[in-house]
Amino acid sequence: VEVQLANPVNGKMPHSLDFHSAAAPEGGAMASLTAPGKSTTFAFRATTPGLYLYHCGTMPVGIHIGKGMFGLMLVEPKEGLPKVDKEFYIMQNEFYVKDAHGELETCIMTDMAKAEYELPDYVVFNGKVGSLTGENVLKAKVGDKVRFFVGNAGPNKISSFHLIGRTFDTVYVEGGTLQNHHVQTTLIPSGGTTTLEMQMNVPGKYTFVDHSIFRAEKGAKGQIVVEGKENKELYTDKIKEEKYDKHNPDADVNAGFVH
């Protein structure tokens, strides 16, 4: 992998790149340290398959990650990954801002007290609130096998990634080769990743969230819309609705464990 990092002449400070996939001192951050007005090139061989984070490796690293200087790198095994119909990139991160009531794009000042106490104003997917909802929803068709490449840049919080209405058929734990199956919610450490696969068999709108659920209200919410024919063998919509009768023994449901 050959990497070129350019820092504009009007840049305020040096920057660099730390690749979690690189077997190099500081992940390449020392070799790629680039002052304003300079361009730096370095190279490494990606020998270990998996899904990896990269981010700015120059101090203060936490602030640079907190402002969005990160991404994902996929190193496929030589034989490739199993074939799927759709692949999507989802990256979670937090923002700690001075003016929590302003527009996210204008909240450029990091509130260090909030960051140090891990009290984010926003927890988002792909850089901003609403990036994967509304007109930006992900789309698939009934029968599609879907793969999510999911990263968590942090800089602080662990993600409890969950797709409402569908379990994950296969989870590549922490983006590596270890596989788990039929998982409802998977943990992604700060600075970590996971790869998720599932076949979408029922049409409708599905929401994915960080199931540390109040974060969904801070922006950690996205959606995938699945189009196609109904599958009543797997799901039947509301069958009937009737008035609740407390004297009906069938109406008493013991909430708790369902077997």
PDB file of C-alpha atoms in Angstrom:
ATOM      1  CA  VAL A   1       0.000   0.000   0.000  1.00  0.00           C
ATOM      2  CA  GLU A   2       1.498   3.343  -1.021  1.00  0.00           C
ATOM      3  CA  VAL A   3       0.130   6.314   0.873  1.00  0.00           C
ATOM      4  CA  GLN A   4       0.521   9.979  -0.003  1.00  0.00           C
ATOM      5  CA  LEU A   5      -0.533  12.568   2.567  1.00  0.00           C
ATOM      6  CA  ALA A   6      -0.724  16.231   1.535  1.00  0.00           C
ATOM      7  CA  ASN A   7      -1.073  19.046   4.068  1.00  0.00           C
ATOM      8  CA  PRO A   8      -2.270  22.379   2.575  1.00  0.00           C
ATOM      9  CA  VAL A   9       0.020  25.357   2.830  1.00  0.00           C
ATOM     10  CA  ASN A  10      -2.576  27.108   5.005  1.00  0.00           C
ATOM     11  CA  GLY A  11      -2.737  24.154   7.414  1.00  0.00           C
ATOM     12  CA  LYS A  12      -2.479  25.011  11.092  1.00  0.00           C
ATOM     13  CA  MET A  13      -0.416  22.010  12.256  1.00  0.00           C
ATOM     14  CA  PRO A  14       1.319  18.804  11.115  1.00  0.00           C
ATOM     15  CA  HIS A  15      -0.764  15.684  10.441  1.00  0.00           C
ATOM     16  CA  SER A  16      -0.038  11.999   9.902  1.00  0.00           C
ATOM     17  CA  LEU A  17      -1.739   8.632   9.384  1.00  0.00           C
ATOM     18  CA  ASP A  18      -1.848   5.706  11.787  1.00  0.00           C
ATOM     19  CA  PHE A  19      -3.006   2.567   9.931  1.00  0.00           C
ATOM     20  CA  HIS A  20      -4.110  -0.198  12.310  1.00  0.00           C
ATOM     21  CA  SER A  21      -3.391  -2.572   9.412  1.00  0.00           C
ATOM     22  CA  ALA A  22       0.279  -1.587   9.105  1.00  0.00           C
ATOM     23  CA  ALA A  23       3.123  -3.453  10.776  1.00  0.00           C
ATOM     24  CA  ALA A  24       5.116  -0.240  11.227  1.00  0.00           C
ATOM     25  CA  PRO A  25       6.145   2.035  14.108  1.00  0.00           C
ATOM     26  CA  GLU A  26       3.110   4.067  15.186  1.00  0.00           C
ATOM     27  CA  GLY A  27       1.185   2.477  12.296  1.00  0.00           C
ATOM     28  CA  GLY A  28       3.050   4.696   9.844  1.00  0.00           C
ATOM     29  CA  ALA A  29       2.439   7.906  11.789  1.00  0.00           C
ATOM     30  CA  MET A  30       6.172   8.612  12.105  1.00  0.00           C
ATOM     31  CA  ALA A  31       6.838   8.058   8.397  1.00  0.00           C
ATOM     32  CA  SER A  32       3.803  10.082   7.304  1.00  0.00           C
ATOM     33  CA  LEU A  33       4.263  13.091   9.591  1.00  0.00           C
ATOM     34  CA  THR A  34       3.593  15.997   7.218  1.00  0.00           C
ATOM     35  CA  ALA A  35       4.033  19.681   7.945  1.00  0.00           C
ATOM     36  CA  PRO A  36       1.827  22.375   6.373  1.00  0.00           C
ATOM     37  CA  GLY A  37       2.789  22.948   2.744  1.00  0.00           C
ATOM     38  CA  LYS A  38       4.366  19.502   2.422  1.00  0.00           C
ATOM     39  CA  SER A  39       3.433  16.136   0.879  1.00  0.00           C
ATOM     40  CA  THR A  40       4.734  12.827   2.253  1.00  0.00           C
ATOM     41  CA  THR A  41       4.734   9.335   0.727  1.00  0.00           C
ATOM     42  CA  PHE A  42       5.346   6.042   2.508  1.00  0.00           C
ATOM     43  CA  ALA A  43       4.485   2.390   1.860  1.00  0.00           C
ATOM     44  CA  PHE A  44       3.662  -0.790   3.767  1.00  0.00           C
ATOM     45  CA  ARG A  45       2.563  -4.311   2.943  1.00  0.00           C
ATOM     46  CA  ALA A  46      -0.894  -5.279   4.267  1.00  0.00           C
ATOM     47  CA  THR A  47      -0.309  -8.903   5.250  1.00  0.00           C
ATOM     48  CA  THR A  48      -3.143  -9.559   7.705  1.00  0.00           C
ATOM     49  CA  PRO A  49      -6.716  -9.798   6.370  1.00  0.00           C
ATOM     50  CA  GLY A  50      -9.439  -7.954   8.233  1.00  0.00           C
ATOM     51  CA  LEU A  51     -11.253  -4.642   8.576  1.00  0.00           C
ATOM     52  CA  TYR A  52      -9.098  -1.891  10.080  1.00  0.00           C
ATOM     53  CA  LEU A  53      -9.372   1.688  11.253  1.00  0.00           C
ATOM     54  CA  TYR A  54      -6.949   4.429  10.237  1.00  0.00           C
ATOM     55  CA  HIS A  55      -6.791   7.907  11.737  1.00  0.00           C
ATOM     56  CA  CYS A  56      -4.579  10.926  12.244  1.00  0.00           C
ATOM     57  CA  GLY A  57      -1.663   9.947  14.461  1.00  0.00           C
ATOM     58  CA  THR A  58      -0.414  13.417  15.418  1.00  0.00           C
ATOM     59  CA  MET A  59      -0.913  14.883  18.881  1.00  0.00           C
ATOM     60  CA  PRO A  60      -3.465  15.689  20.131  1.00  0.00           C
ATOM     61  CA  VAL A  61      -4.780  12.467  18.578  1.00  0.00           C
ATOM     62  CA  GLY A  62      -8.078  12.548  20.491  1.00  0.00           C
ATOM     63  CA  ILE A  63      -9.029  15.946  19.096  1.00  0.00           C
ATOM     64  CA  HIS A  64      -8.064  14.963  15.554  1.00  0.00           C
ATOM     65  CA  ILE A  65     -10.161  11.781  15.732  1.00  0.00           C
ATOM     66  CA  GLY A  66     -12.929  13.807  17.401  1.00  0.00           C
ATOM     67  CA  LYS A  67     -13.013  16.109  14.374  1.00  0.00           C
ATOM     68  CA  GLY A  68     -13.419  13.286  11.863  1.00  0.00           C
ATOM     69  CA  MET A  69      -9.875  12.428  10.749  1.00  0.00           C
ATOM     70  CA  PHE A  70     -10.412   8.689  10.299  1.00  0.00           C
ATOM     71  CA  GLY A  71     -11.598   5.991   7.912  1.00  0.00           C
ATOM     72  CA  LEU A  72     -11.765   2.239   7.261  1.00  0.00           C
ATOM     73  CA  MET A  73      -9.424  -0.016   5.315  1.00  0.00           C
ATOM     74  CA  LEU A  74     -10.473  -3.503   4.204  1.00  0.00           C
ATOM     75  CA  VAL A  75      -7.721  -6.068   3.685  1.00  0.00           C
ATOM     76  CA  GLU A  76      -9.361  -8.992   1.907  1.00  0.00           C
ATOM     77  CA  PRO A  77      -8.004 -12.534   2.199  1.00  0.00           C
ATOM     78  CA  LYS A  78      -6.294 -13.787  -0.949  1.00  0.00           C
ATOM     79  CA  GLU A  79      -9.305 -15.924  -1.820  1.00  0.00           C
ATOM     80  CA  GLY A  80     -11.635 -12.953  -1.329  1.00  0.00           C
ATOM     81  CA  LEU A  81     -14.730 -12.626   0.840  1.00  0.00           C
ATOM     82  CA  PRO A  82     -17.905 -14.668   0.229  1.00  0.00           C
ATOM     83  CA  LYS A  83     -20.113 -13.141  -2.467  1.00  0.00           C
ATOM     84  CA  VAL A  84     -22.918 -10.854  -1.329  1.00  0.00           C
ATOM     85  CA  ASP A  85     -25.441  -8.669  -3.158  1.00  0.00           C
ATOM     86  CA  LYS A  86     -24.835  -5.366  -1.338  1.00  0.00           C
ATOM     87  CA  GLU A  87     -21.991  -3.917   0.753  1.00  0.00           C
ATOM     88  CA  PHE A  88     -22.247  -0.791   2.911  1.00  0.00           C
ATOM     89  CA  TYR A  89     -19.783   1.367   4.884  1.00  0.00           C
ATOM     90  CA  ILE A  90     -20.912   2.568   8.324  1.00  0.00           C
ATOM     91  CA  MET A  91     -18.633   4.505  10.662  1.00  0.00           C
ATOM     92  CA  GLN A  92     -19.651   5.625  14.143  1.00  0.00           C
ATOM     93  CA  ASN A  93     -18.058   8.499  16.026  1.00  0.00           C
ATOM     94  CA  GLU A  94     -18.748  11.124  18.682  1.00  0.00           C
ATOM     95  CA  PHE A  95     -18.584  14.910  18.676  1.00  0.00           C
ATOM     96  CA  TYR A  96     -17.893  17.019  21.766  1.00  0.00           C
ATOM     97  CA  VAL A  97     -18.706  20.591  20.884  1.00  0.00           C
ATOM     98  CA  LYS A  98     -18.678  24.055  22.448  1.00  0.00           C
ATOM     99  CA  ASP A  99     -22.083  25.019  21.049  1.00  0.00           C
ATOM    100  CA  ALA A 100     -24.334  21.976  21.262  1.00  0.00           C
ATOM    101  CA  HIS A 101     -27.307  23.959  19.991  1.00  0.00           C
ATOM    102  CA  GLY A 102     -25.695  25.121  16.761  1.00  0.00           C
ATOM    103  CA  GLU A 103     -25.517  23.322  13.438  1.00  0.00           C
ATOM    104  CA  LEU A 104     -23.098  20.390  13.584  1.00  0.00           C
ATOM    105  CA  GLU A 105     -21.083  21.748  10.652  1.00  0.00           C
ATOM    106  CA  THR A 106     -20.438  24.988  12.567  1.00  0.00           C
ATOM    107  CA  CYS A 107     -19.593  23.357  15.894  1.00  0.00           C
ATOM    108  CA  ILE A 108     -15.890  23.161  15.150  1.00  0.00           C
ATOM    109  CA  MET A 109     -14.559  23.840  18.652  1.00  0.00           C
ATOM    110  CA  THR A 110     -13.955  20.728  20.744  1.00  0.00           C
ATOM    111  CA  ASP A 111     -15.105  20.979  24.359  1.00  0.00           C
ATOM    112  CA  MET A 112     -12.203  19.316  26.176  1.00  0.00           C
ATOM    113  CA  ALA A 113     -14.081  18.963  29.471  1.00  0.00           C
ATOM    114  CA  LYS A 114     -16.875  17.024  27.759  1.00  0.00           C
ATOM    115  CA  ALA A 115     -14.356  14.924  25.850  1.00  0.00           C
ATOM    116  CA  GLU A 116     -12.335  14.046  28.939  1.00  0.00           C
ATOM    117  CA  TYR A 117     -15.476  13.090  30.873  1.00  0.00           C
ATOM    118  CA  GLU A 118     -16.806  11.217  27.788  1.00  0.00           C
ATOM    119  CA  LEU A 119     -20.037  13.228  27.517  1.00  0.00           C
ATOM    120  CA  PRO A 120     -20.707  13.547  23.765  1.00  0.00           C
ATOM    121  CA  ASP A 121     -23.229  15.970  22.317  1.00  0.00           C
ATOM    122  CA  TYR A 122     -23.600  13.842  19.183  1.00  0.00           C
ATOM    123  CA  VAL A 123     -23.014  10.154  18.417  1.00  0.00           C
ATOM    124  CA  VAL A 124     -23.402   9.709  14.664  1.00  0.00           C
ATOM    125  CA  PHE A 125     -22.999   7.415  11.693  1.00  0.00           C
ATOM    126  CA  ASN A 126     -20.958   8.569   8.690  1.00  0.00           C
ATOM    127  CA  GLY A 127     -20.138  11.991   9.995  1.00  0.00           C
ATOM    128  CA  LYS A 128     -23.410  13.690  10.854  1.00  0.00           C
ATOM    129  CA  VAL A 129     -26.930  13.319  12.193  1.00  0.00           C
ATOM    130  CA  GLY A 130     -29.259  11.905   9.531  1.00  0.00           C
ATOM    131  CA  SER A 131     -26.514  10.742   7.180  1.00  0.00           C
ATOM    132  CA  LEU A 132     -28.254   7.356   6.708  1.00  0.00           C
ATOM    133  CA  THR A 133     -31.915   8.307   7.151  1.00  0.00           C
ATOM    134  CA  GLY A 134     -34.501  10.092   5.018  1.00  0.00           C
ATOM    135  CA  GLU A 135     -33.238  10.476   1.458  1.00  0.00           C
ATOM    136  CA  ASN A 136     -29.962   8.811   2.458  1.00  0.00           C
ATOM    137  CA  VAL A 137     -31.312   5.417   3.576  1.00  0.00           C
ATOM    138  CA  LEU A 138     -29.483   2.295   2.449  1.00  0.00           C
ATOM    139  CA  LYS A 139     -31.433   0.149  -0.023  1.00  0.00           C
ATOM    140  CA  ALA A 140     -31.693  -3.571  -0.721  1.00  0.00           C
ATOM    141  CA  LYS A 141     -34.165  -6.101  -2.135  1.00  0.00           C
ATOM    142  CA  VAL A 142     -35.862  -9.107  -0.588  1.00  0.00           C
ATOM    143  CA  GLY A 143     -33.479 -12.055  -0.803  1.00  0.00           C
ATOM    144  CA  ASP A 144     -30.355  -9.891  -0.912  1.00  0.00           C
ATOM    145  CA  LYS A 145     -27.407 -10.946   1.189  1.00  0.00           C
ATOM    146  CA  VAL A 146     -26.084  -7.751   2.730  1.00  0.00           C
ATOM    147  CA  ARG A 147     -22.687  -6.998   4.243  1.00  0.00           C
ATOM    148  CA  PHE A 148     -22.045  -4.096   6.628  1.00  0.00           C
ATOM    149  CA  PHE A 149     -18.486  -2.896   7.179  1.00  0.00           C
ATOM    150  CA  VAL A 150     -18.834  -1.105  10.519  1.00  0.00           C
ATOM    151  CA  GLY A 151     -16.148   0.911  12.305  1.00  0.00           C
ATOM    152  CA  ASN A 152     -16.135   2.789  15.572  1.00  0.00           C
ATOM    153  CA  ALA A 153     -13.699   5.712  15.595  1.00  0.00           C
ATOM    154  CA  GLY A 154     -14.735   6.760  19.109  1.00  0.00           C
ATOM    155  CA  PRO A 155     -12.742   8.575  20.323  1.00  0.00           C
ATOM    156  CA  ASN A 156     -14.197   7.233  23.592  1.00  0.00           C
ATOM    157  CA  LYS A 157     -17.348   5.125  23.521  1.00  0.00           C
ATOM    158  CA  ILE A 158     -17.882   1.425  22.792  1.00  0.00           C
ATOM    159  CA  SER A 159     -20.673   0.814  20.250  1.00  0.00           C
ATOM    160  CA  SER A 160     -23.499  -1.675  20.873  1.00  0.00           C
ATOM    161  CA  PHE A 161     -24.448  -2.081  17.210  1.00  0.00           C
ATOM    162  CA  HIS A 162     -27.943  -3.469  16.596  1.00  0.00           C
ATOM    163  CA  LEU A 163     -30.245  -3.873  13.576  1.00  0.00           C
ATOM    164  CA  ILE A 164     -33.867  -3.675  14.716  1.00  0.00           C
ATOM    165  CA  GLY A 165     -35.875  -6.521  13.206  1.00  0.00           C
ATOM    166  CA  ARG A 166     -33.035  -8.718  11.946  1.00  0.00           C
ATOM    167  CA  THR A 167     -30.308 -10.715  13.646  1.00  0.00           C
ATOM    168  CA  PHE A 168     -26.862 -10.878  12.103  1.00  0.00           C
ATOM    169  CA  ASP A 169     -26.315 -14.220  10.364  1.00  0.00           C
ATOM    170  CA  THR A 170     -22.542 -13.846  10.626  1.00  0.00           C
ATOM    171  CA  VAL A 171     -20.401 -11.500  12.694  1.00  0.00           C
ATOM    172  CA  TYR A 172     -16.685 -11.243  11.970  1.00  0.00           C
ATOM    173  CA  VAL A 173     -15.765 -10.444  15.565  1.00  0.00           C
ATOM    174  CA  GLU A 174     -13.809  -7.181  15.852  1.00  0.00           C
ATOM    175  CA  GLY A 175     -13.228  -7.252  12.097  1.00  0.00           C
ATOM    176  CA  GLY A 176     -11.011 -10.353  12.238  1.00  0.00           C
ATOM    177  CA  THR A 177     -11.398 -13.959  11.112  1.00  0.00           C
ATOM    178  CA  LEU A 178     -13.275 -15.269  14.181  1.00  0.00           C
ATOM    179  CA  GLN A 179     -16.937 -15.732  13.264  1.00  0.00           C
ATOM    180  CA  ASN A 180     -20.028 -15.708  15.455  1.00  0.00           C
ATOM    181  CA  HIS A 181     -23.534 -16.494  14.208  1.00  0.00           C
ATOM    182  CA  HIS A 182     -27.135 -15.450  14.949  1.00  0.00           C
ATOM    183  CA  VAL A 183     -26.136 -12.377  16.949  1.00  0.00           C
ATOM    184  CA  GLN A 184     -28.632  -9.708  18.019  1.00  0.00           C
ATOM    185  CA  THR A 185     -26.219  -6.967  19.169  1.00  0.00           C
ATOM    186  CA  THR A 186     -22.453  -6.831  18.752  1.00  0.00           C
ATOM    187  CA  LEU A 187     -19.874  -4.770  20.602  1.00  0.00           C
ATOM    188  CA  ILE A 188     -17.395  -2.658  18.652  1.00  0.00           C
ATOM    189  CA  PRO A 189     -14.600  -1.183  20.768  1.00  0.00           C
ATOM    190  CA  SER A 190     -13.420   2.363  20.251  1.00  0.00           C
ATOM    191  CA  GLY A 191     -10.758   2.098  17.568  1.00  0.00           C
ATOM    192  CA  GLY A 192     -12.240  -1.187  16.353  1.00  0.00           C
ATOM    193  CA  THR A 193     -14.475  -2.648  13.669  1.00  0.00           C
ATOM    194  CA  THR A 194     -16.790  -5.497  12.791  1.00  0.00           C
ATOM    195  CA  THR A 195     -18.089  -7.026   9.568  1.00  0.00           C
ATOM    196  CA  LEU A 196     -21.718  -8.163   9.537  1.00  0.00           C
ATOM    197  CA  GLU A 197     -23.644 -10.332   7.073  1.00  0.00           C
ATOM    198  CA  MET A 198     -27.361 -11.079   6.900  1.00  0.00           C
ATOM    199  CA  GLN A 199     -29.921 -12.036   4.292  1.00  0.00           C
ATOM    200  CA  MET A 200     -32.919  -9.704   4.141  1.00  0.00           C
ATOM    201  CA  ASN A 201     -36.013 -11.879   3.682  1.00  0.00           C
ATOM    202  CA  VAL A 202     -38.878  -9.561   4.679  1.00  0.00           C
ATOM    203  CA  PRO A 203     -39.611  -6.186   3.027  1.00  0.00           C
ATOM    204  CA  GLY A 204     -39.808  -2.994   5.033  1.00  0.00           C
ATOM    205  CA  LYS A 205     -37.769  -0.288   6.711  1.00  0.00           C
ATOM    206  CA  TYR A 206     -35.186  -1.493   9.219  1.00  0.00           C
ATOM    207  CA  THR A 207     -33.395   0.789  11.666  1.00  0.00           C
ATOM    208  CA  PHE A 208     -29.871   0.214  12.962  1.00  0.00           C
ATOM    209  CA  VAL A 209     -28.706   1.945  16.123  1.00  0.00           C
ATOM    210  CA  ASP A 210     -26.151   2.024  18.866  1.00  0.00           C
ATOM    211  CA  HIS A 211     -28.279   0.123  21.406  1.00  0.00           C
ATOM    212  CA  SER A 212     -26.836   2.212  24.208  1.00  0.00           C
ATOM    213  CA  ILE A 213     -30.184   3.566  23.246  1.00  0.00           C
ATOM    214  CA  PHE A 214     -30.064   7.222  24.266  1.00  0.00           C
ATOM    215  CA  ARG A 215     -27.261   7.621  21.730  1.00  0.00           C
ATOM    216  CA  ALA A 216     -29.817   6.985  18.983  1.00  0.00           C
ATOM    217  CA  GLU A 217     -31.397  10.306  19.956  1.00  0.00           C
ATOM    218  CA  LYS A 218     -27.964  11.911  19.641  1.00  0.00           C
ATOM    219  CA  GLY A 219     -27.686  10.729  16.029  1.00  0.00           C
ATOM    220  CA  ALA A 220     -26.578   7.063  16.148  1.00  0.00           C
ATOM    221  CA  LYS A 221     -29.421   5.932  13.925  1.00  0.00           C
ATOM    222  CA  GLY A 222     -29.583   4.778  10.308  1.00  0.00           C
ATOM    223  CA  GLN A 223     -31.978   2.808   8.133  1.00  0.00           C
ATOM    224  CA  ILE A 224     -32.020   0.240   5.365  1.00  0.00           C
ATOM    225  CA  VAL A 225     -35.108  -0.111   3.184  1.00  0.00           C
ATOM    226  CA  VAL A 226     -35.776  -3.578   1.754  1.00  0.00           C
ATOM    227  CA  GLU A 227     -38.116  -3.722  -1.237  1.00  0.00           C
ATOM    228  CA  GLY A 228     -39.916  -6.765  -2.617  1.00  0.00           C
ATOM    229  CA  LYS A 229     -42.792  -9.182  -2.117  1.00  0.00           C
ATOM    230  CA  GLU A 230     -44.208  -9.933   1.325  1.00  0.00           C
ATOM    231  CA  ASN A 231     -43.034 -13.106   3.026  1.00  0.00           C
ATOM    232  CA  LYS A 232     -45.986 -14.217   5.174  1.00  0.00           C
ATOM    233  CA  GLU A 233     -44.254 -17.462   5.984  1.00  0.00           C
ATOM    234  CA  LEU A 234     -41.800 -15.427   8.070  1.00  0.00           C
ATOM    235  CA  TYR A 235     -43.873 -12.390   9.049  1.00  0.00           C
ATOM    236  CA  THR A 236     -47.555 -11.542   9.145  1.00  0.00           C
ATOM    237  CA  ASP A 237     -48.547  -7.968   9.878  1.00  0.00           C
ATOM    238  CA  LYS A 238     -51.201  -7.116  12.472  1.00  0.00           C
ATOM    239  CA  ILE A 239     -53.839  -9.839  12.289  1.00  0.00           C
ATOM    240  CA  LYS A 240     -56.557  -8.166  14.360  1.00  0.00           C
ATOM    241  CA  GLU A 241     -57.186  -5.541  16.993  1.00  0.00           C
ATOM    242  CA  GLU A 242     -59.835  -5.773  19.711  1.00  0.00           C
ATOM    243  CA  LYS A 243     -60.747  -4.191  23.004  1.00  0.00           C
ATOM    244  CA  TYR A 244     -58.784  -5.388  26.011  1.00  0.00           C
ATOM    245  CA  ASP A 245     -60.887  -7.417  28.428  1.00  0.00           C
ATOM    246  CA  LYS A 246     -59.242  -7.936  31.785  1.00  0.00           C
ATOM    247  CA  HIS A 247     -61.674 -10.766  32.578  1.00  0.00           C
ATOM    248  CA  ASN A 248     -60.484 -12.750  29.580  1.00  0.00           C
ATOM    249  CA  PRO A 249     -57.875 -15.230  30.840  1.00  0.00           C
ATOM    250  CA  ASP A 250     -56.214 -15.191  27.421  1.00  0.00           C
ATOM    251  CA  ALA A 251     -55.542 -11.468  27.866  1.00  0.00           C
ATOM    252  CA  ASP A 252     -53.231 -11.979  30.838  1.00  0.00           C
ATOM    253  CA  VAL A 253     -49.706 -12.080  29.534  1.00  0.00           C
ATOM    254  CA  ASN A 254     -46.819 -12.612  31.906  1.00  0.00           C
ATOM    255  CA  ALA A 255     -44.157 -10.251  30.582  1.00  0.00           C
ATOM    256  CA  GLY A 256     -40.675 -11.667  30.750  1.00  0.00           C
ATOM    257  CA  PHE A 257     -39.232 -14.839  29.296  1.00  0.00           C
ATOM    258  CA  VAL A 258     -40.783 -16.130  26.069  1.00  0.00           C
ATOM    259  CA  HIS A 259     -40.032 -19.751  25.163  1.00  0.00           C
TER     260      HIS A 259
END
